[in-house]
Amino acid sequence: MYGWHGRLLRVDLTERTASIETIDPKICRDFIGGRGVAMYYLAKEVDPLVDPLSPENKLIFATGPLTATPAPTGNRYMVVTKSPLTGAITHSNSGGDFPTWMKRTGFDLFLFEGKADSPVYLWVNEDQVEIRPADHVWGKDVPTTTDALLAETHPEARVACIGPAGENLVLMAAIMNDKHRAAARSGVGAVMGSKLLKAVVAFGNKNPPMADEAGMRNLSVTISKEVGVDVKKGSNLREYGTAYVPQVTNTLGILPTRNFLQGTFEATSQIDGVALKNTYLIRHTPCYRCPISCGRLTEVPEGKYKGKGEGPEYETIASLGSACGVSDLAAITRANYWCNELGLDTISTGMTIAAAMEMYEKGYLTEEQIGQPLRFGDADAMIAMIQKMAYRQGFGNELAEGSYRLCRKYGHPEIAVTARKQEFPGYDPRGSQGMGLLYATSNKGASHMEGDVAYEEVFGVPVKIDPLTTEGKAALVARFQDAFALIDSSGLCVFLAVRYVFNKDVMIWPIRLTQLMNHTTGANYTPEEIMKAAERIYNLERVFILKAGSTEDTLPPRMLQEPLPDGPAKGKVVELDKMLPEFYRIRGWDEHGVPTREKLAELELLEF
Amino acid sequence: MKVYVKLIATYQRLLPPDASGNAIEVDVPEGTTVAQVLLPYGVPLDDSSVIVLNGRMTDLNTPLSEGDTVAAFSAIAGG
Ligand code: SF4
């Protein structure tokens, strides 16, 4: 096989055995790789009704055909599992080095099942596979664990691990790789913790052959050059990382502020990428083979927030900054380091604390219940809550369940800003209607990474469209969801892939991406075929979540009934009912959002 | 009349060196359009920029009113 190894490493943690399996080439072709092939295995092997934190759930690490190839940004992997936060499917993406190292072990996928009876880690050095005890690093944070495991395996290996948050089954625990990169969302780290799997260490030199190596190299060079030209012209991502975005969303009035009570934040200039560059930025850091290099190595050199690490990214600034009313960039940066070290998703962590802050301000939670005051803007209280969450100490035990469960428990479900029980990322959909439809319908719950129509509504890529209208948004969201399923399955980073998937004239026409895939795999996809495969993946996930009982495509009352009080989107709510029926129709789903038999037949999914 | 020009992220450097932050106040004659107010700064007036008037989509030929804010940033994707 080209492009794919066609090999899966199955790790039975209960039995402490590992076995090598062949992946059917037809499955690779039909489900592309990464997110798609992993979803195929999950749907085949996991009962959708399973308790996500039980041994019966499975956890899959999956690289794509473009991972570890010369394709710029071909450095991603996906973590696919049933989410304990949402009860639906999740697929969480990360870059850095680890995914490339994982692919070089000679496997496309690592599939974990069962549960160890004491902490373990997996060490894969090509075909030398060991399930080793991890008692000595259990309880340790991410940097300590990473360093310890490198010292006892191979200094040039790479590590993905959980921190205390994953061990303690915190529902927004992340899986961290290369210390600072996160497969962050939906509690994938808690699933790993539930299996007593502390870490995965990978090393190897095995790459699958490419169908057309020369073609691949030439195209990769061309792409790198094109990106290089743009970077020279002045690249927001290179210069400021995603941290430039708060100025954009604030200008449009969609920057989540004080738990979405507002859409503009008065202190945006104090917490954005320009401020970061002028203060704590040391240098930009790339994932493996990335010409864009949007990562930020930063240091707060002194004071009570002293520390060094990576970030903050836009999403972190929105969740731990404006959403919590925090305007101190040093505090946000240190809070970001804490999340990375403890293994927490910064989005759900910040947004959950923001919901608790609103509950406290309104008197729905008391100082006695929380153990301290928790006002909007109180950075020290926010950091204290982060630490308590990771260890489920005191009130942290409530926060560790996420805002949906927290607000319900204390009698005010209307405060939680979630879809499929997952916290919103940093775009208030009242001023970005397509994002509203996206959050409501996404298989993994509120997420920008399942079809980020903010590219058009906010960033003007490839064309700027009006974020405040609903016309055409149903088609846009459906196409973006499929396109992101393709990108996530390919192994490319979204930040690069968007320029080769979306096209001004024909909205989605992934010619370049298809070429990259064909040079790598020799599968001779046409763009139509590859988009069909992406649609197949999306629909398979949909079938799974409906069977899991996650059937409601809706948004919280704040989004549907409470107009934004400020900014350019003032007076707006999400007009979901104007978009949803059309979206179902375009998708080939019935009026309840269930894929029709015809649609499943067309996508060859009737067996699921 | 007074209006505001706000240039975000990489575009901030197009502002005059004495500008503090990413926005400046400018005095323009009545009838000045979105495109005209941006002209002196060299903001690309094509699809490579996102240009909004008071945070909303706008036609470049829209005439400005007192107190308006025109904001612009680079739309280059993925780099
Ligand atoms: S664009 Fe950023 S996130 Fe994507 S591969 Fe490059 S450095 Fe990593």
XYZ file of C-alpha atoms in Angstrom, chain A residues 230 235-236 239-240 244 247-248 251 274 292 458-461 464-466 468 495 499 504 568, chain B residues 6 8-13 22 47 50 52 54-57 71 73-79:
46
model
C 2.113 35.314 1.930
C 0.959 37.085 8.020
C -1.273 37.557 11.016
C 3.315 37.454 13.499
C 0.753 37.133 16.246
C -4.573 38.384 16.733
C -9.389 42.351 17.867
C -11.344 40.908 14.962
C -14.734 44.571 16.255
C -0.080 42.649 19.701
C 3.268 29.058 8.932
C -15.513 36.507 10.114
C -12.209 36.170 8.290
C -13.262 36.646 4.677
C -11.656 33.402 3.482
C -16.442 37.627 3.122
C -20.107 36.971 3.715
C -22.515 38.698 6.051
C -25.708 38.444 10.553
C -4.773 26.531 8.834
C -6.537 27.682 1.344
C -13.667 31.545 -4.434
C -22.431 45.537 16.000
C -8.919 50.929 12.996
C -5.909 45.311 13.026
C -2.859 43.042 13.514
C -0.440 43.252 10.538
C -2.332 46.261 9.180
C -1.638 48.211 12.348
C 1.777 49.138 10.970
C -4.668 50.287 16.421
C -10.519 40.442 -1.369
C -11.774 42.384 5.294
C -16.148 46.591 8.001
C -19.038 49.877 12.558
C -18.389 46.148 12.679
C -20.754 45.335 9.831
C -20.382 44.345 6.192
C -11.874 48.674 10.496
C -7.559 43.391 8.590
C -5.783 40.982 6.287
C -7.849 38.060 5.014
C -4.951 35.893 3.928
C -5.733 32.351 4.999
C -3.311 29.977 6.514
C -0.338 32.215 6.678
